[in-house]
Structure formats: C-alpha cells, structure tokens
PDB file of C-alpha atoms in Angstrom:
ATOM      1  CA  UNK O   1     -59.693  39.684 -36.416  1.00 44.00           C
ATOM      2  CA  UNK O   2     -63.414  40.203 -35.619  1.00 58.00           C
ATOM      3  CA  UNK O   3     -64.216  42.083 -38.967  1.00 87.00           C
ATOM      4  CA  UNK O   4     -66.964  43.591 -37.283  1.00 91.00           C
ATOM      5  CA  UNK O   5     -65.523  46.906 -36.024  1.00 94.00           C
ATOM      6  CA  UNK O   6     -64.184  47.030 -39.399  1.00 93.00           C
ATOM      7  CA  UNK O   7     -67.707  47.159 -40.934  1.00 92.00           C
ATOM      8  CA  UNK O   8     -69.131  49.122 -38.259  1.00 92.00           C
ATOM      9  CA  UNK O   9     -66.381  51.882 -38.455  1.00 93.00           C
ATOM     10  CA  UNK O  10     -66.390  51.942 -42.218  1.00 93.00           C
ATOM     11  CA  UNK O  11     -70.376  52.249 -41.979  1.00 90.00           C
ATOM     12  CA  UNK O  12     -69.878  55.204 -39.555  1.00 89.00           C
ATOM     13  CA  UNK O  13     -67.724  56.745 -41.355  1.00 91.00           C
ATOM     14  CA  UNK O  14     -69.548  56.595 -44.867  1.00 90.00           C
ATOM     15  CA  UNK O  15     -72.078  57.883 -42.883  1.00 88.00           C
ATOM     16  CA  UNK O  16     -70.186  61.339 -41.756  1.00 88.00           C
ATOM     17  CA  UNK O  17     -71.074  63.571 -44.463  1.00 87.00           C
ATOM     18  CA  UNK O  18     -74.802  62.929 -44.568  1.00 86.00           C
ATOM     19  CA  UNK O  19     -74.347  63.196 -40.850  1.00 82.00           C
ATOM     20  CA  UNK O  20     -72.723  66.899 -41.062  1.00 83.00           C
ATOM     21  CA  UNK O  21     -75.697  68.007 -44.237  1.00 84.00           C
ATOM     22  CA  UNK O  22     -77.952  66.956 -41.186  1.00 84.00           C
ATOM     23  CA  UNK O  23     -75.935  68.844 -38.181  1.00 80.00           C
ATOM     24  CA  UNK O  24     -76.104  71.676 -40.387  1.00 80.00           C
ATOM     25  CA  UNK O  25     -79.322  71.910 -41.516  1.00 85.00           C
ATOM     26  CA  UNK O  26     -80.517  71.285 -37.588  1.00 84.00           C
ATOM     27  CA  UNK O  27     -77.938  74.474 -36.495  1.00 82.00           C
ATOM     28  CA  UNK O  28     -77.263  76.943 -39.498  1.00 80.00           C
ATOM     29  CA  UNK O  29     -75.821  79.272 -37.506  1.00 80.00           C
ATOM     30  CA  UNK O  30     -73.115  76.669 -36.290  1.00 72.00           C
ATOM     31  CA  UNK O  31     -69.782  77.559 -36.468  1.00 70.00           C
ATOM     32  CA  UNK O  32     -66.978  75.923 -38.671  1.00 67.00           C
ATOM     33  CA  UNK O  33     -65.098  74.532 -35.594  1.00 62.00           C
ATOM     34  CA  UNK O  34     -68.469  73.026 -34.159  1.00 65.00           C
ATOM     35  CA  UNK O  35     -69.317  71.355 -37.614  1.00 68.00           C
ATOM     36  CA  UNK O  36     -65.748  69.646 -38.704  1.00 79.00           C
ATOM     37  CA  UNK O  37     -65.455  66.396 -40.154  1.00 86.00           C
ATOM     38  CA  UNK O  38     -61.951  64.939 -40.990  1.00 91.00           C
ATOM     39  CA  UNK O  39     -61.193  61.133 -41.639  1.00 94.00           C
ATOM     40  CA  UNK O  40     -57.065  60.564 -41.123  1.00 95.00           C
ATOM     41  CA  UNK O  41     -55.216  57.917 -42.716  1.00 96.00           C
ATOM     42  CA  UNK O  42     -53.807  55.336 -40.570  1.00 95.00           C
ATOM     43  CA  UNK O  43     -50.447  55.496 -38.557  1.00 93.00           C
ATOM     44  CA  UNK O  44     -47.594  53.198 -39.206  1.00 87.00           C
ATOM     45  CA  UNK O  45     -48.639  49.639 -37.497  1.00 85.00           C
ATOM     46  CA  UNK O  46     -48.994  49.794 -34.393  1.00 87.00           C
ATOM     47  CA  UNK O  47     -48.255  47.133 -31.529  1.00 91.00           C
ATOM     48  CA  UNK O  48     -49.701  49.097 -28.229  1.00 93.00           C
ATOM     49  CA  UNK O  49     -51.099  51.734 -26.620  1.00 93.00           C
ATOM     50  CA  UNK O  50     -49.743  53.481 -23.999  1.00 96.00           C
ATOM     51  CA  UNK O  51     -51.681  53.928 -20.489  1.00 96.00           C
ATOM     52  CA  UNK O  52     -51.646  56.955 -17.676  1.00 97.00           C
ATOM     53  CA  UNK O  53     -48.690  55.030 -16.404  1.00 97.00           C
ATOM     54  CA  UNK O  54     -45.787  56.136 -18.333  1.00 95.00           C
ATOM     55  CA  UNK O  55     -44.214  52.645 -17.680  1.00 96.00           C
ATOM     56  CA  UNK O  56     -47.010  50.204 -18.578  1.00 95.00           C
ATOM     57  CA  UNK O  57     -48.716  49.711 -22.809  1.00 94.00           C
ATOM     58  CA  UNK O  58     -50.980  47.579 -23.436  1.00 94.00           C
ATOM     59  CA  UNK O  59     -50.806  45.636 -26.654  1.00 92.00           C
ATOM     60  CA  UNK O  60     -53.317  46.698 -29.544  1.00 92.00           C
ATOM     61  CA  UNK O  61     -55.841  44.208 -29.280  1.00 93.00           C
ATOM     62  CA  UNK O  62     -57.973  43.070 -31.856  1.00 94.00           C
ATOM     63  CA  UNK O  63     -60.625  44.982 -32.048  1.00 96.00           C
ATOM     64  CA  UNK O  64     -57.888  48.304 -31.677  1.00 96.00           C
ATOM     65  CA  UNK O  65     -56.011  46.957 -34.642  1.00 94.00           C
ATOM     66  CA  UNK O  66     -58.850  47.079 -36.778  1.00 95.00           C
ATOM     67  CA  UNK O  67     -59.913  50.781 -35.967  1.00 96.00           C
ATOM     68  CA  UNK O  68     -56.049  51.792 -36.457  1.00 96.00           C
ATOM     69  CA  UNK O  69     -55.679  49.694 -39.369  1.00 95.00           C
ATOM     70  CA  UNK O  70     -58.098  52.107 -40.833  1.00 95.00           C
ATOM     71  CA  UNK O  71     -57.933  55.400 -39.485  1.00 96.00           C
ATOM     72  CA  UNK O  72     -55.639  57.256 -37.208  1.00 95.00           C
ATOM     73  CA  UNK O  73     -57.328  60.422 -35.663  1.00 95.00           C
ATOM     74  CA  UNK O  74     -61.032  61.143 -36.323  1.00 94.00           C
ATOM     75  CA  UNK O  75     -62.972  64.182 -36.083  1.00 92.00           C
ATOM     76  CA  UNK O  76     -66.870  64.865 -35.925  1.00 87.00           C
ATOM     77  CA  UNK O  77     -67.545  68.237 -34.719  1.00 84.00           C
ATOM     78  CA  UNK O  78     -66.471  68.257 -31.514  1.00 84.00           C
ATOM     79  CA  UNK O  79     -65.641  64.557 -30.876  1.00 88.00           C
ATOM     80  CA  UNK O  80     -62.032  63.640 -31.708  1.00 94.00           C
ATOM     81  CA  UNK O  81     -61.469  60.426 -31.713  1.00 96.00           C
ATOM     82  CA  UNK O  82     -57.723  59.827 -31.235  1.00 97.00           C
ATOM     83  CA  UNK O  83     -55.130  58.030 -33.226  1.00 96.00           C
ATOM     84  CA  UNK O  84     -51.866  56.301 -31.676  1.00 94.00           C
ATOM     85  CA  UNK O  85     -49.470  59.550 -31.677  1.00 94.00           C
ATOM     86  CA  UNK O  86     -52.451  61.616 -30.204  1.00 96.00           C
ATOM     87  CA  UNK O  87     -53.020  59.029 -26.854  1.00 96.00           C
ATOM     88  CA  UNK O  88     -49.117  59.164 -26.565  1.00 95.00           C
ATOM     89  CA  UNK O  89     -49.341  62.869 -26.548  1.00 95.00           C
ATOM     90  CA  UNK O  90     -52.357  63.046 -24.755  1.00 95.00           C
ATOM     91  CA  UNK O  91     -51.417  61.284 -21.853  1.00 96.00           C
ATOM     92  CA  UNK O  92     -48.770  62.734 -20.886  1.00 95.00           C
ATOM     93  CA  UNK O  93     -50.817  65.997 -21.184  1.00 95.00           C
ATOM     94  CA  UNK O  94     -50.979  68.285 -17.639  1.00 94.00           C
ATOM     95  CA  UNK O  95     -54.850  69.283 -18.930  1.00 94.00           C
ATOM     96  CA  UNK O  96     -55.455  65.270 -19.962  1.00 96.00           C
ATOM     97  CA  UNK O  97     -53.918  64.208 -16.203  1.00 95.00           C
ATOM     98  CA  UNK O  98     -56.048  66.917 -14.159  1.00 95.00           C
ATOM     99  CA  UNK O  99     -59.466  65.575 -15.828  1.00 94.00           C
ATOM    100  CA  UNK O 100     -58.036  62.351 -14.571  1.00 96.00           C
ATOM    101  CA  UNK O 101     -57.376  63.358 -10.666  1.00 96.00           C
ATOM    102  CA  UNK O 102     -60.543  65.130 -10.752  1.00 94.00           C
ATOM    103  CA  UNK O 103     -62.653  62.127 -11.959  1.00 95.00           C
ATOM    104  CA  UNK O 104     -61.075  59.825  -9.480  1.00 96.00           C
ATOM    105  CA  UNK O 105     -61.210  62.186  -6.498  1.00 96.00           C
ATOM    106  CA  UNK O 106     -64.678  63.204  -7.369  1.00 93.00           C
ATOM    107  CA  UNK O 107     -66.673  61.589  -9.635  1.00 93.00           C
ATOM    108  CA  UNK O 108     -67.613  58.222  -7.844  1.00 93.00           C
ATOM    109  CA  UNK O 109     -66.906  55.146  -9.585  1.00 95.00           C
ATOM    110  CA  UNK O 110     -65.757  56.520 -12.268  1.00 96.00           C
ATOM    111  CA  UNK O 111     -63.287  54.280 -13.986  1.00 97.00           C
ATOM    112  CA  UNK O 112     -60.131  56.443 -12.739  1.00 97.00           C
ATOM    113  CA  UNK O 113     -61.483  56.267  -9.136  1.00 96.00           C
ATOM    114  CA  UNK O 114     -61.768  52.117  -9.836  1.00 96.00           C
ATOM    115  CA  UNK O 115     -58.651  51.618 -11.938  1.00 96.00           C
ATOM    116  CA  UNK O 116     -55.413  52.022 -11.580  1.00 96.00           C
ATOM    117  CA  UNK O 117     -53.487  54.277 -14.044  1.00 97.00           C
ATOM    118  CA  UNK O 118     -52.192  51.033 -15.646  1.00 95.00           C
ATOM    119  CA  UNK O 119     -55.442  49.804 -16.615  1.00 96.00           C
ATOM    120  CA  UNK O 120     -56.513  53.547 -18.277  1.00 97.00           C
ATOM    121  CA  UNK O 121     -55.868  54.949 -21.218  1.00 97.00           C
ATOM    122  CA  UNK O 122     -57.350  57.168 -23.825  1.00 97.00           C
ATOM    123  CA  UNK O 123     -59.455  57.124 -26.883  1.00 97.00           C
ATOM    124  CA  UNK O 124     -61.279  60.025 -27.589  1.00 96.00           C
ATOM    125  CA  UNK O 125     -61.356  64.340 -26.418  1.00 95.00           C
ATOM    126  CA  UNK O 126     -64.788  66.042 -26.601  1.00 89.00           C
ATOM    127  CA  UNK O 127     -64.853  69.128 -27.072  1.00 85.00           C
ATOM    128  CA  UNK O 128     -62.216  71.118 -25.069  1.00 82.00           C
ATOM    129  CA  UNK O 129     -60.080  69.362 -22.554  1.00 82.00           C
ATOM    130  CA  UNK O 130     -61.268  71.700 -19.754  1.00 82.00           C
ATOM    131  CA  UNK O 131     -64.858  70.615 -20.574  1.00 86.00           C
ATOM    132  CA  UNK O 132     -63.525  67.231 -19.097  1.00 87.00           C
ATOM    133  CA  UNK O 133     -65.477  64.953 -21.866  1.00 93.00           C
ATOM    134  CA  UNK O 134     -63.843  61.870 -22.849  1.00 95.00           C
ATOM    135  CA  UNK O 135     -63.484  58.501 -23.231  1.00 97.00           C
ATOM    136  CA  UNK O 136     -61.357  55.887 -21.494  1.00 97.00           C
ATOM    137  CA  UNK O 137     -60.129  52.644 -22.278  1.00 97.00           C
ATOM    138  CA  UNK O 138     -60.447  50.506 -19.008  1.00 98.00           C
ATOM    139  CA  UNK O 139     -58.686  47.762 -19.094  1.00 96.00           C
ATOM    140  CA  UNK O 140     -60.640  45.331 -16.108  1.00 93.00           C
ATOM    141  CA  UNK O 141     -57.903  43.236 -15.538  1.00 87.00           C
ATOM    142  CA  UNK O 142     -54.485  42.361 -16.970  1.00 75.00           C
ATOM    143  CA  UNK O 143     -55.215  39.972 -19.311  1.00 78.00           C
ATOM    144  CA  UNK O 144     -58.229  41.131 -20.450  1.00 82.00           C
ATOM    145  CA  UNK O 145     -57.539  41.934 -24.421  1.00 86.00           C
ATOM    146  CA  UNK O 146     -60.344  43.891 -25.195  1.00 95.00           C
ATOM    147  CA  UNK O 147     -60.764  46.780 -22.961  1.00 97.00           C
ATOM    148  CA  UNK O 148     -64.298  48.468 -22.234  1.00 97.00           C
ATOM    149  CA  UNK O 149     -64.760  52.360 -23.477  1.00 97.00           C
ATOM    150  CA  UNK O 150     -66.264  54.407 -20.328  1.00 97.00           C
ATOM    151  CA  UNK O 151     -67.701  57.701 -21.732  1.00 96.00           C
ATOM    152  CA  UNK O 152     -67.557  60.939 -19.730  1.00 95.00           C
ATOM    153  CA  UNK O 153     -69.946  63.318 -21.474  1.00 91.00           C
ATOM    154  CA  UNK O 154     -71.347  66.291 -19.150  1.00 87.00           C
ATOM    155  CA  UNK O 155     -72.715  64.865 -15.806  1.00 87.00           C
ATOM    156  CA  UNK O 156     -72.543  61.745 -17.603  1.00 92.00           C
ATOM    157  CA  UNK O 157     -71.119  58.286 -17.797  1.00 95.00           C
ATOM    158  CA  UNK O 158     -72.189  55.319 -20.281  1.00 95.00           C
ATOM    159  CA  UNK O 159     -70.055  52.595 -20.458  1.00 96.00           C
ATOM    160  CA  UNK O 160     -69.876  49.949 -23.729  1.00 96.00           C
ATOM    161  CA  UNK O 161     -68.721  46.419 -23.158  1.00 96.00           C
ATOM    162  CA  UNK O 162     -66.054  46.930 -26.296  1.00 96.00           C
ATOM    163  CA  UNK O 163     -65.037  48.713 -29.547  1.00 96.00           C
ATOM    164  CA  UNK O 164     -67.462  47.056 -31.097  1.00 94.00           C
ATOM    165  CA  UNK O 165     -70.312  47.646 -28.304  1.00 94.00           C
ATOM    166  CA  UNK O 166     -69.534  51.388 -28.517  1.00 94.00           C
ATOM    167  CA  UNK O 167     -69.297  51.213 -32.853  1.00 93.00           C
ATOM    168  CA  UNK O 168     -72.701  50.189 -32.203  1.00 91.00           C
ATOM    169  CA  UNK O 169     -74.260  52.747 -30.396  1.00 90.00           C
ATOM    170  CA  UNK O 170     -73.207  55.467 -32.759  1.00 83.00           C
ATOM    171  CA  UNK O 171     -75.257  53.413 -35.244  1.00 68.00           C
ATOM    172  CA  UNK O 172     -78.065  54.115 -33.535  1.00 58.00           C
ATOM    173  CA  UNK O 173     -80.319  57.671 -34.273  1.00 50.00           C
ATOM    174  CA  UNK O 174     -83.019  58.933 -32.602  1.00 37.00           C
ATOM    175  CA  UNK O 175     -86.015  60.536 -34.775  1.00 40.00           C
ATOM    176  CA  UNK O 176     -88.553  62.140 -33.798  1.00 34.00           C
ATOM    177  CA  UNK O 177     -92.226  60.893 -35.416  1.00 38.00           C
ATOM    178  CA  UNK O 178     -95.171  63.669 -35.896  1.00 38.00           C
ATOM    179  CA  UNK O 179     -96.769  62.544 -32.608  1.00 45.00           C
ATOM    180  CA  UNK O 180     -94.072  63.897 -31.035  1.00 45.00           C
ATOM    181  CA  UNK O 181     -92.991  60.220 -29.654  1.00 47.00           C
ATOM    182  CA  UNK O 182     -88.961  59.513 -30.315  1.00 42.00           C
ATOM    183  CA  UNK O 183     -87.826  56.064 -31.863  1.00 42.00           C
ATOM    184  CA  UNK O 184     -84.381  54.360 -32.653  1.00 41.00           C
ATOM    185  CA  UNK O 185     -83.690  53.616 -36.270  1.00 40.00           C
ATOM    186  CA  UNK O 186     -80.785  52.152 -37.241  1.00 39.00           C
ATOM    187  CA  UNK O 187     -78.185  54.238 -39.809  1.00 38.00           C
TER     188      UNK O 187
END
C-alpha cells in the first residue's frame, strides 16, 4: 500500500471542521444543506468497484483500498464523495446514466466520450445530480490499476493523474494577501 492517500485523506479530513468554521464565517447566511460535513465509517472490505457496464468491476486498487479502508461515503457541503454501496447504487441510477450520455454526446473529450463504459465508474456527486458535477474514475486501459479521477465541475473539467494526485489538490488553499494578489498555501 502507498500510505500516502492514507495520510493525505486523514489530513483532509482532520481538516473538515476548521474547513466548515471557515465556509461559514465566509457565507453566514448559508444554509444547513450547503454547509454539511459527515465522515462515514468504512464498508465491509471491499474487492471492486463496479463500472457503467453492469457486467465489468474493476478490482479496488491500491490507492482505492486505502480511501475505503478508512471511510465509506464522505460529505463536504455539497461534494459527496461516494462509498462502495453508493457507486453500486449510483450507477445504475437513470439521473447518474443521463449525465453520462450527455457528457459523451456533448461535452468533447470528456472521459465518457473517450472511454468506454467499462473503463468508467464513479467516485463522487456534486451537488444535485441534475447539476451534472462529478467525478469519474477512468480507467485508461485494462490493466492499468490505478485509475485517473476526471472532474466535471460547471463548464469544467480538471483531470488528476490518481487518488493521490487529486488528495493533493484539495490540500491546496488559495488566500488572498492585502495587495489583493492570491497565493497557494498548503493546509
């Protein structure tokens, strides 16, 4: 096991409630369901996740294992990160499957316009599912163990190159200094 996504997820989520004192303080007038923050205990082991195609899984790789080994669903504010009973669920999902036709038949190069259904599954719901924000794990090709996260947030795409890639980038926090001029800092 890489032990990095462990450290990185555990970091992230020590860092949730100072991260919701800050949300707050930013938007008072936000509303409960805008603001949550829930940490779920992990599922039974798990040895795969299932894709779009109701006949392929993939197996759990490392870097999967980890994150399941220590949480199963996880929610802040509107990002829900999903655990092993919600992909199963979700993608079988008629709401989950139209985001997907409508990202490969419009949305060029997105990752269900380059993979097959096979290669796709799911790891997180932002926001509502008719918002269309999520995240997909692309599997490349079939042996590949880790697959790649491709975000859909808005008109937007950013792909990360793993777990750990995209554990990361949530590390990261943009400040603004009193010239006005934003900088990274690290959580």
């Amino acid at each position: 096991m890489t032990q990095k996504v462990s450290r990185l997820l555990k970091q992230y989520i020590a860092s949730l409630p100072d991260r919701r004192r800050r949300m707050r303080e930013r938007s008072p007038d936000l509303k409960e369901d805008r603001s949550r923050f829930k940490v779920g205990p992990p599922e039974a082991p798990v040895q795969s996740i299932p894709t779009f195609d109701s006949k392929v899984v993939r197996p759990l790789s490392p870097q999967l294992r980890e994150w399941h080994a220590i949480v199963g669903t996880l929610v802040e504010s509107s990002w829900k990160y999903l655990s092993p009973t919600d992909i199963k669920v979700a993608v079988k999902s008629s709401a989950i499957k139209k985001i997907v036709r409508t990202h490969r038949e419009y949305w060029d190069d997105s990752a269900p316009m380059q993979f097959q259904n096979s290669q796709l599954s799911l790891f997180a719901l932002i926001g509502h599912p008719d918002d269309g924000d999520l995240i997909y794990l692309v599997w490349r090709e079939a042996e590949t163990a880790e697959p790649e996260l491709w975000e859909y947030f808005g008109q937007s795409e950013t792909r990360y190159q793993d777990l750990e890639d995209y554990l990361a980038a949530q590390h990261l926090e943009i400040d603004v200094e009193v010239d006005g001029r934003p900088r990274a800092r690290r959580l």
